[in-house]
PDB file of C-alpha atoms in Angstrom:
ATOM      1  CA  GLU A 145      17.432  31.210   5.605  1.00  0.00           C
ATOM      2  CA  ILE A 146      17.208  33.406   2.528  1.00  0.00           C
ATOM      3  CA  VAL A 147      13.681  34.413   1.578  1.00  0.00           C
ATOM      4  CA  LEU A 148      12.861  34.936  -2.095  1.00  0.00           C
ATOM      5  CA  THR A 149       9.862  37.087  -3.003  1.00  0.00           C
ATOM      6  CA  GLN A 150       8.459  36.876  -6.523  1.00  0.00           C
ATOM      7  CA  SER A 151       6.206  39.385  -8.190  1.00  0.00           C
ATOM      8  CA  PRO A 152       3.654  39.550  -9.516  1.00  0.00           C
ATOM      9  CA  ALA A 153       1.837  36.454  -8.310  1.00  0.00           C
ATOM     10  CA  THR A 154      -0.014  36.239 -11.613  1.00  0.00           C
ATOM     11  CA  LEU A 155       0.749  37.750 -14.978  1.00  0.00           C
ATOM     12  CA  SER A 156      -2.042  37.791 -17.573  1.00  0.00           C
ATOM     13  CA  LEU A 157      -0.681  38.239 -21.069  1.00  0.00           C
ATOM     14  CA  SER A 158      -1.385  37.308 -24.663  1.00  0.00           C
ATOM     15  CA  PRO A 159       0.838  35.209 -26.943  1.00  0.00           C
ATOM     16  CA  GLY A 160       3.476  37.395 -28.536  1.00  0.00           C
ATOM     17  CA  GLU A 161       3.652  39.772 -25.592  1.00  0.00           C
ATOM     18  CA  ARG A 162       6.701  40.302 -23.396  1.00  0.00           C
ATOM     19  CA  ALA A 163       6.719  38.876 -19.871  1.00  0.00           C
ATOM     20  CA  THR A 164       8.814  40.347 -17.077  1.00  0.00           C
ATOM     21  CA  LEU A 165       9.029  38.432 -13.806  1.00  0.00           C
ATOM     22  CA  SER A 166      10.771  39.660 -10.678  1.00  0.00           C
ATOM     23  CA  CYS A 167      12.534  37.869  -7.823  1.00  0.00           C
ATOM     24  CA  ARG A 168      13.916  39.680  -4.781  1.00  0.00           C
ATOM     25  CA  ALA A 169      16.162  38.062  -2.159  1.00  0.00           C
ATOM     26  CA  SER A 170      16.186  38.973   1.531  1.00  0.00           C
ATOM     27  CA  GLN A 171      19.993  39.172   1.369  1.00  0.00           C
ATOM     28  CA  SER A 172      22.572  39.088  -1.371  1.00  0.00           C
ATOM     29  CA  VAL A 173      22.879  35.819  -3.267  1.00  0.00           C
ATOM     30  CA  SER A 174      25.456  37.229  -5.704  1.00  0.00           C
ATOM     31  CA  THR A 175      24.490  35.604  -9.020  1.00  0.00           C
ATOM     32  CA  TYR A 176      23.605  32.236  -7.476  1.00  0.00           C
ATOM     33  CA  LEU A 177      20.032  32.423  -8.695  1.00  0.00           C
ATOM     34  CA  GLY A 178      18.163  30.109 -11.014  1.00  0.00           C
ATOM     35  CA  TRP A 179      14.779  30.088 -12.704  1.00  0.00           C
ATOM     36  CA  PHE A 180      12.531  27.067 -13.230  1.00  0.00           C
ATOM     37  CA  GLN A 181       9.408  26.538 -15.297  1.00  0.00           C
ATOM     38  CA  GLN A 182       6.698  24.147 -14.173  1.00  0.00           C
ATOM     39  CA  LYS A 183       3.636  23.029 -16.100  1.00  0.00           C
ATOM     40  CA  PRO A 184       0.682  21.205 -14.505  1.00  0.00           C
ATOM     41  CA  GLY A 185       1.461  17.606 -13.645  1.00  0.00           C
ATOM     42  CA  GLN A 186       5.116  17.968 -14.613  1.00  0.00           C
ATOM     43  CA  ALA A 187       8.384  18.289 -12.760  1.00  0.00           C
ATOM     44  CA  PRO A 188      10.134  21.663 -12.795  1.00  0.00           C
ATOM     45  CA  ARG A 189      12.541  22.387 -15.625  1.00  0.00           C
ATOM     46  CA  LEU A 190      15.682  24.476 -15.275  1.00  0.00           C
ATOM     47  CA  LEU A 191      15.600  27.538 -17.549  1.00  0.00           C
ATOM     48  CA  ILE A 192      18.304  29.861 -16.259  1.00  0.00           C
ATOM     49  CA  HIS A 193      21.273  29.271 -13.960  1.00  0.00           C
ATOM     50  CA  ASP A 194      23.637  31.742 -12.348  1.00  0.00           C
ATOM     51  CA  ALA A 195      21.180  34.567 -12.942  1.00  0.00           C
ATOM     52  CA  SER A 196      21.699  34.967 -16.672  1.00  0.00           C
ATOM     53  CA  ASN A 197      22.832  31.706 -18.284  1.00  0.00           C
ATOM     54  CA  ARG A 198      20.329  29.680 -20.265  1.00  0.00           C
ATOM     55  CA  ALA A 199      20.310  25.974 -19.534  1.00  0.00           C
ATOM     56  CA  ALA A 200      20.861  23.516 -22.345  1.00  0.00           C
ATOM     57  CA  GLY A 201      18.088  23.514 -24.909  1.00  0.00           C
ATOM     58  CA  ILE A 202      16.306  26.600 -23.589  1.00  0.00           C
ATOM     59  CA  PRO A 203      15.117  28.989 -26.341  1.00  0.00           C
ATOM     60  CA  ALA A 204      16.722  32.399 -26.682  1.00  0.00           C
ATOM     61  CA  ARG A 205      13.451  34.167 -25.895  1.00  0.00           C
ATOM     62  CA  PHE A 206      14.163  33.374 -22.223  1.00  0.00           C
ATOM     63  CA  SER A 207      16.689  35.650 -20.563  1.00  0.00           C
ATOM     64  CA  GLY A 208      17.710  36.397 -17.009  1.00  0.00           C
ATOM     65  CA  SER A 209      19.410  39.334 -15.394  1.00  0.00           C
ATOM     66  CA  GLY A 210      20.350  40.726 -12.012  1.00  0.00           C
ATOM     67  CA  SER A 211      22.738  40.247  -9.131  1.00  0.00           C
ATOM     68  CA  GLY A 212      22.768  40.709  -5.405  1.00  0.00           C
ATOM     69  CA  THR A 213      19.127  40.887  -4.348  1.00  0.00           C
ATOM     70  CA  ASP A 214      17.162  41.793  -7.480  1.00  0.00           C
ATOM     71  CA  PHE A 215      16.617  39.513 -10.437  1.00  0.00           C
ATOM     72  CA  THR A 216      14.462  39.423 -13.541  1.00  0.00           C
ATOM     73  CA  LEU A 217      13.328  36.707 -15.904  1.00  0.00           C
ATOM     74  CA  THR A 218      12.195  38.011 -19.281  1.00  0.00           C
ATOM     75  CA  ILE A 219      10.324  36.097 -21.954  1.00  0.00           C
ATOM     76  CA  SER A 220      10.661  38.308 -25.025  1.00  0.00           C
ATOM     77  CA  SER A 221       7.642  37.018 -26.951  1.00  0.00           C
ATOM     78  CA  LEU A 222       5.335  34.512 -25.309  1.00  0.00           C
ATOM     79  CA  GLU A 223       4.693  31.264 -27.122  1.00  0.00           C
ATOM     80  CA  PRO A 224       1.622  29.142 -26.240  1.00  0.00           C
ATOM     81  CA  GLU A 225       3.836  26.614 -24.461  1.00  0.00           C
ATOM     82  CA  ASP A 226       5.271  29.301 -22.138  1.00  0.00           C
ATOM     83  CA  PHE A 227       2.100  29.677 -20.082  1.00  0.00           C
ATOM     84  CA  ALA A 228       3.151  28.039 -16.836  1.00  0.00           C
ATOM     85  CA  VAL A 229       4.377  28.769 -13.319  1.00  0.00           C
ATOM     86  CA  TYR A 230       7.891  30.139 -12.871  1.00  0.00           C
ATOM     87  CA  TYR A 231      10.007  29.814  -9.734  1.00  0.00           C
ATOM     88  CA  CYS A 232      13.273  31.408  -8.759  1.00  0.00           C
ATOM     89  CA  GLN A 233      15.694  29.532  -6.490  1.00  0.00           C
ATOM     90  CA  GLN A 234      18.853  30.590  -4.706  1.00  0.00           C
ATOM     91  CA  ARG A 235      21.893  28.364  -4.360  1.00  0.00           C
ATOM     92  CA  SER A 236      23.974  30.817  -2.362  1.00  0.00           C
ATOM     93  CA  SER A 237      23.536  28.922   0.888  1.00  0.00           C
ATOM     94  CA  TRP A 238      21.823  25.933   2.485  1.00  0.00           C
ATOM     95  CA  PRO A 239      18.953  25.511   2.824  1.00  0.00           C
ATOM     96  CA  ARG A 240      18.108  26.143  -0.785  1.00  0.00           C
ATOM     97  CA  THR A 241      14.981  28.252  -1.037  1.00  0.00           C
ATOM     98  CA  PHE A 242      12.447  28.918  -3.764  1.00  0.00           C
ATOM     99  CA  GLY A 243      10.252  31.887  -4.404  1.00  0.00           C
ATOM    100  CA  GLN A 244       6.513  31.347  -4.153  1.00  0.00           C
ATOM    101  CA  GLY A 245       6.096  31.373  -7.930  1.00  0.00           C
ATOM    102  CA  THR A 246       4.629  33.557 -10.663  1.00  0.00           C
ATOM    103  CA  LYS A 247       1.859  32.147 -12.803  1.00  0.00           C
ATOM    104  CA  VAL A 248       1.904  33.341 -16.397  1.00  0.00           C
ATOM    105  CA  GLU A 249      -1.605  32.858 -17.737  1.00  0.00           C
ATOM    106  CA  ILE A 250      -3.307  33.525 -21.043  1.00  0.00           C
ATOM    107  CA  LYS A 251      -5.208  36.791 -21.089  1.00  0.00           C
TER     108      LYS A 251
ATOM    109  CA  GLU B  37      19.532   8.912 -21.382  1.00  0.00           C
ATOM    110  CA  VAL B  38      19.380  10.219 -17.830  1.00  0.00           C
ATOM    111  CA  GLN B  39      16.278   9.113 -15.945  1.00  0.00           C
ATOM    112  CA  LEU B  40      15.123   9.317 -12.346  1.00  0.00           C
ATOM    113  CA  LEU B  41      12.210   7.214 -11.141  1.00  0.00           C
ATOM    114  CA  GLU B  42      10.716   7.778  -7.698  1.00  0.00           C
ATOM    115  CA  SER B  43       8.655   5.205  -5.839  1.00  0.00           C
ATOM    116  CA  GLY B  44       7.431   4.456  -2.351  1.00  0.00           C
ATOM    117  CA  GLY B  45       4.791   7.108  -1.924  1.00  0.00           C
ATOM    118  CA  GLY B  46       1.349   6.388  -0.552  1.00  0.00           C
ATOM    119  CA  LEU B  47      -1.092   6.998   2.265  1.00  0.00           C
ATOM    120  CA  VAL B  48       0.306   6.936   5.800  1.00  0.00           C
ATOM    121  CA  GLN B  49      -1.144   7.897   9.153  1.00  0.00           C
ATOM    122  CA  PRO B  50       0.208  10.820  11.163  1.00  0.00           C
ATOM    123  CA  GLY B  51       3.227   9.666  13.147  1.00  0.00           C
ATOM    124  CA  GLY B  52       3.972   6.937  10.649  1.00  0.00           C
ATOM    125  CA  SER B  53       6.988   6.266   8.467  1.00  0.00           C
ATOM    126  CA  LEU B  54       7.706   5.846   4.790  1.00  0.00           C
ATOM    127  CA  ARG B  55      10.797   5.320   2.661  1.00  0.00           C
ATOM    128  CA  LEU B  56      11.000   6.872  -0.778  1.00  0.00           C
ATOM    129  CA  SER B  57      13.330   5.551  -3.458  1.00  0.00           C
ATOM    130  CA  CYS B  58      14.743   7.243  -6.538  1.00  0.00           C
ATOM    131  CA  ALA B  59      16.243   4.849  -9.054  1.00  0.00           C
ATOM    132  CA  ALA B  60      18.705   6.488 -11.408  1.00  0.00           C
ATOM    133  CA  SER B  61      19.715   5.365 -14.876  1.00  0.00           C
ATOM    134  CA  GLY B  62      21.952   6.811 -17.545  1.00  0.00           C
ATOM    135  CA  PHE B  63      24.506   8.054 -15.030  1.00  0.00           C
ATOM    136  CA  THR B  64      26.242   6.989 -11.821  1.00  0.00           C
ATOM    137  CA  ILE B  65      24.825   8.679  -8.730  1.00  0.00           C
ATOM    138  CA  SER B  66      28.055   8.289  -6.778  1.00  0.00           C
ATOM    139  CA  THR B  67      29.558  11.098  -8.866  1.00  0.00           C
ATOM    140  CA  TYR B  68      26.712  13.546  -8.302  1.00  0.00           C
ATOM    141  CA  ALA B  69      25.069  15.326  -5.422  1.00  0.00           C
ATOM    142  CA  MET B  70      21.381  14.497  -5.271  1.00  0.00           C
ATOM    143  CA  THR B  71      18.417  16.258  -3.743  1.00  0.00           C
ATOM    144  CA  TRP B  72      14.773  15.885  -2.721  1.00  0.00           C
ATOM    145  CA  VAL B  73      12.273  18.683  -3.357  1.00  0.00           C
ATOM    146  CA  ARG B  74       8.583  18.496  -2.458  1.00  0.00           C
ATOM    147  CA  GLN B  75       5.417  20.267  -3.501  1.00  0.00           C
ATOM    148  CA  ALA B  76       2.256  20.293  -1.432  1.00  0.00           C
ATOM    149  CA  PRO B  77      -0.981  20.119  -3.448  1.00  0.00           C
ATOM    150  CA  GLY B  78      -1.549  23.445  -5.197  1.00  0.00           C
ATOM    151  CA  LYS B  79       1.498  25.003  -3.557  1.00  0.00           C
ATOM    152  CA  GLY B  80       5.039  25.966  -4.522  1.00  0.00           C
ATOM    153  CA  LEU B  81       8.327  24.105  -4.448  1.00  0.00           C
ATOM    154  CA  ASP B  82       9.918  23.300  -1.095  1.00  0.00           C
ATOM    155  CA  TRP B  83      13.521  22.096  -0.873  1.00  0.00           C
ATOM    156  CA  VAL B  84      13.916  19.148   1.517  1.00  0.00           C
ATOM    157  CA  SER B  85      17.428  17.704   1.555  1.00  0.00           C
ATOM    158  CA  VAL B  86      20.731  17.194  -0.266  1.00  0.00           C
ATOM    159  CA  ILE B  87      23.422  14.527  -0.128  1.00  0.00           C
ATOM    160  CA  TYR B  88      26.854  15.069  -1.644  1.00  0.00           C
ATOM    161  CA  GLY B  89      28.361  12.635  -4.125  1.00  0.00           C
ATOM    162  CA  SER B  90      30.642  11.170  -1.489  1.00  0.00           C
ATOM    163  CA  GLY B  91      27.684  10.635   0.832  1.00  0.00           C
ATOM    164  CA  VAL B  92      28.681  13.412   3.184  1.00  0.00           C
ATOM    165  CA  PRO B  93      27.680  15.961   4.089  1.00  0.00           C
ATOM    166  CA  ALA B  94      23.929  15.945   4.013  1.00  0.00           C
ATOM    167  CA  TYR B  95      21.741  18.942   4.747  1.00  0.00           C
ATOM    168  CA  TYR B  96      18.076  19.264   5.583  1.00  0.00           C
ATOM    169  CA  ALA B  97      15.351  21.883   5.682  1.00  0.00           C
ATOM    170  CA  ASP B  98      14.536  22.881   9.254  1.00  0.00           C
ATOM    171  CA  SER B  99      10.999  21.552   8.789  1.00  0.00           C
ATOM    172  CA  VAL B 100      12.255  17.965   8.348  1.00  0.00           C
ATOM    173  CA  LYS B 101      15.490  17.955  10.363  1.00  0.00           C
ATOM    174  CA  GLY B 102      15.566  15.106  12.850  1.00  0.00           C
ATOM    175  CA  ARG B 103      12.679  13.311  11.133  1.00  0.00           C
ATOM    176  CA  PHE B 104      13.941  12.676   7.591  1.00  0.00           C
ATOM    177  CA  THR B 105      17.169  10.978   6.510  1.00  0.00           C
ATOM    178  CA  ILE B 106      18.636  11.073   3.035  1.00  0.00           C
ATOM    179  CA  SER B 107      20.908   8.257   1.919  1.00  0.00           C
ATOM    180  CA  ARG B 108      22.172   6.512  -1.179  1.00  0.00           C
ATOM    181  CA  ASP B 109      23.096   2.990  -2.245  1.00  0.00           C
ATOM    182  CA  ASN B 110      25.655   3.371  -4.970  1.00  0.00           C
ATOM    183  CA  SER B 111      25.601  -0.343  -5.760  1.00  0.00           C
ATOM    184  CA  LYS B 112      21.918   0.005  -6.653  1.00  0.00           C
ATOM    185  CA  ASN B 113      22.338   3.493  -8.137  1.00  0.00           C
ATOM    186  CA  THR B 114      19.465   4.577  -5.924  1.00  0.00           C
ATOM    187  CA  LEU B 115      18.727   7.535  -3.669  1.00  0.00           C
ATOM    188  CA  TYR B 116      16.484   7.233  -0.620  1.00  0.00           C
ATOM    189  CA  LEU B 117      14.513   9.438   1.742  1.00  0.00           C
ATOM    190  CA  GLU B 118      13.542   7.858   5.046  1.00  0.00           C
ATOM    191  CA  MET B 119      10.649   9.804   6.553  1.00  0.00           C
ATOM    192  CA  ASN B 120       9.609   9.313  10.185  1.00  0.00           C
ATOM    193  CA  SER B 121       7.127  11.025  12.495  1.00  0.00           C
ATOM    194  CA  LEU B 122       5.138  12.150   9.488  1.00  0.00           C
ATOM    195  CA  ARG B 123       2.757  15.073   9.798  1.00  0.00           C
ATOM    196  CA  ALA B 124      -0.178  16.275   7.722  1.00  0.00           C
ATOM    197  CA  GLU B 125       1.990  19.126   6.457  1.00  0.00           C
ATOM    198  CA  ASP B 126       4.397  16.607   4.903  1.00  0.00           C
ATOM    199  CA  THR B 127       1.706  15.726   2.352  1.00  0.00           C
ATOM    200  CA  ALA B 128       3.226  16.504  -1.031  1.00  0.00           C
ATOM    201  CA  VAL B 129       4.614  15.208  -4.268  1.00  0.00           C
ATOM    202  CA  TYR B 130       8.264  14.370  -3.609  1.00  0.00           C
ATOM    203  CA  TYR B 131      10.724  14.838  -6.462  1.00  0.00           C
ATOM    204  CA  CYS B 132      14.298  13.666  -6.601  1.00  0.00           C
ATOM    205  CA  ALA B 133      16.736  15.602  -8.746  1.00  0.00           C
ATOM    206  CA  ARG B 134      20.377  15.542  -9.753  1.00  0.00           C
ATOM    207  CA  TYR B 135      22.764  18.442  -9.208  1.00  0.00           C
ATOM    208  CA  ASN B 136      25.079  19.106 -12.123  1.00  0.00           C
ATOM    209  CA  SER B 137      28.638  20.370 -11.727  1.00  0.00           C
ATOM    210  CA  GLY B 138      27.270  23.895 -11.395  1.00  0.00           C
ATOM    211  CA  TRP B 139      25.019  22.854  -8.524  1.00  0.00           C
ATOM    212  CA  ASP B 140      21.832  23.269 -10.522  1.00  0.00           C
ATOM    213  CA  GLU B 141      19.079  20.660 -10.670  1.00  0.00           C
ATOM    214  CA  ASP B 142      19.386  19.545 -14.272  1.00  0.00           C
ATOM    215  CA  TYR B 143      17.331  16.320 -14.170  1.00  0.00           C
ATOM    216  CA  TRP B 144      14.187  15.589 -12.182  1.00  0.00           C
ATOM    217  CA  GLY B 145      12.035  12.560 -11.598  1.00  0.00           C
ATOM    218  CA  GLN B 146       8.297  12.571 -12.183  1.00  0.00           C
ATOM    219  CA  GLY B 147       7.528  12.626  -8.459  1.00  0.00           C
ATOM    220  CA  THR B 148       5.781  10.362  -5.975  1.00  0.00           C
ATOM    221  CA  LEU B 149       2.803  11.448  -3.861  1.00  0.00           C
ATOM    222  CA  VAL B 150       2.913  11.114  -0.093  1.00  0.00           C
ATOM    223  CA  THR B 151      -0.367  11.647   1.750  1.00  0.00           C
ATOM    224  CA  VAL B 152      -0.347  11.865   5.547  1.00  0.00           C
ATOM    225  CA  SER B 153      -3.861  11.458   6.858  1.00  0.00           C
ATOM    226  CA  SER B 154      -5.879   9.435   9.331  1.00  0.00           C
TER     227      SER B 154
END
């Protein structure tokens, strides 16, 4: 199965700052990579699909990039509601796999 | 409005069985692939299984293969996960989700907690 490694594990930032999250795949997943946001007690929410496409209703401050094995999720200016855990997921092959998550916390 | 509502979770002893349900509304599940994803307490997301819109094929994570069975009842617009030979490591919140045409999980339920403990 494809292993996804996210870094860093925790990102401590202030509102208004830029967040850069990384996801690396153990083998190429082309652009079949998505990003999810999860807040405590809630189900995950799809942010980005196919590496760089925002899902419906997702603000423009969220952007994704990358292909092959290296991917990035960028939040251009953190809003208070963006402090959460972020997961990448590959849909290149079964079984689907998730990264271990990056927690974006308030500094 | 699309909604997914899981039920059937609870406390079960190791080796026991449980069947989870996911009742869908606002769309017809027969036209979508559906999936189960779980999350152990304080841990990350763990993909469990998928069933295609037609009912076949179905795929499973290695950790549950041979013990869990995904199925659907289109007449009830409901997805199921039959879980047998449960282990402590199966303890988690189980979410059902819908795959859109791009094979992304666009709608999720609120989850149901399964606790495997003696």
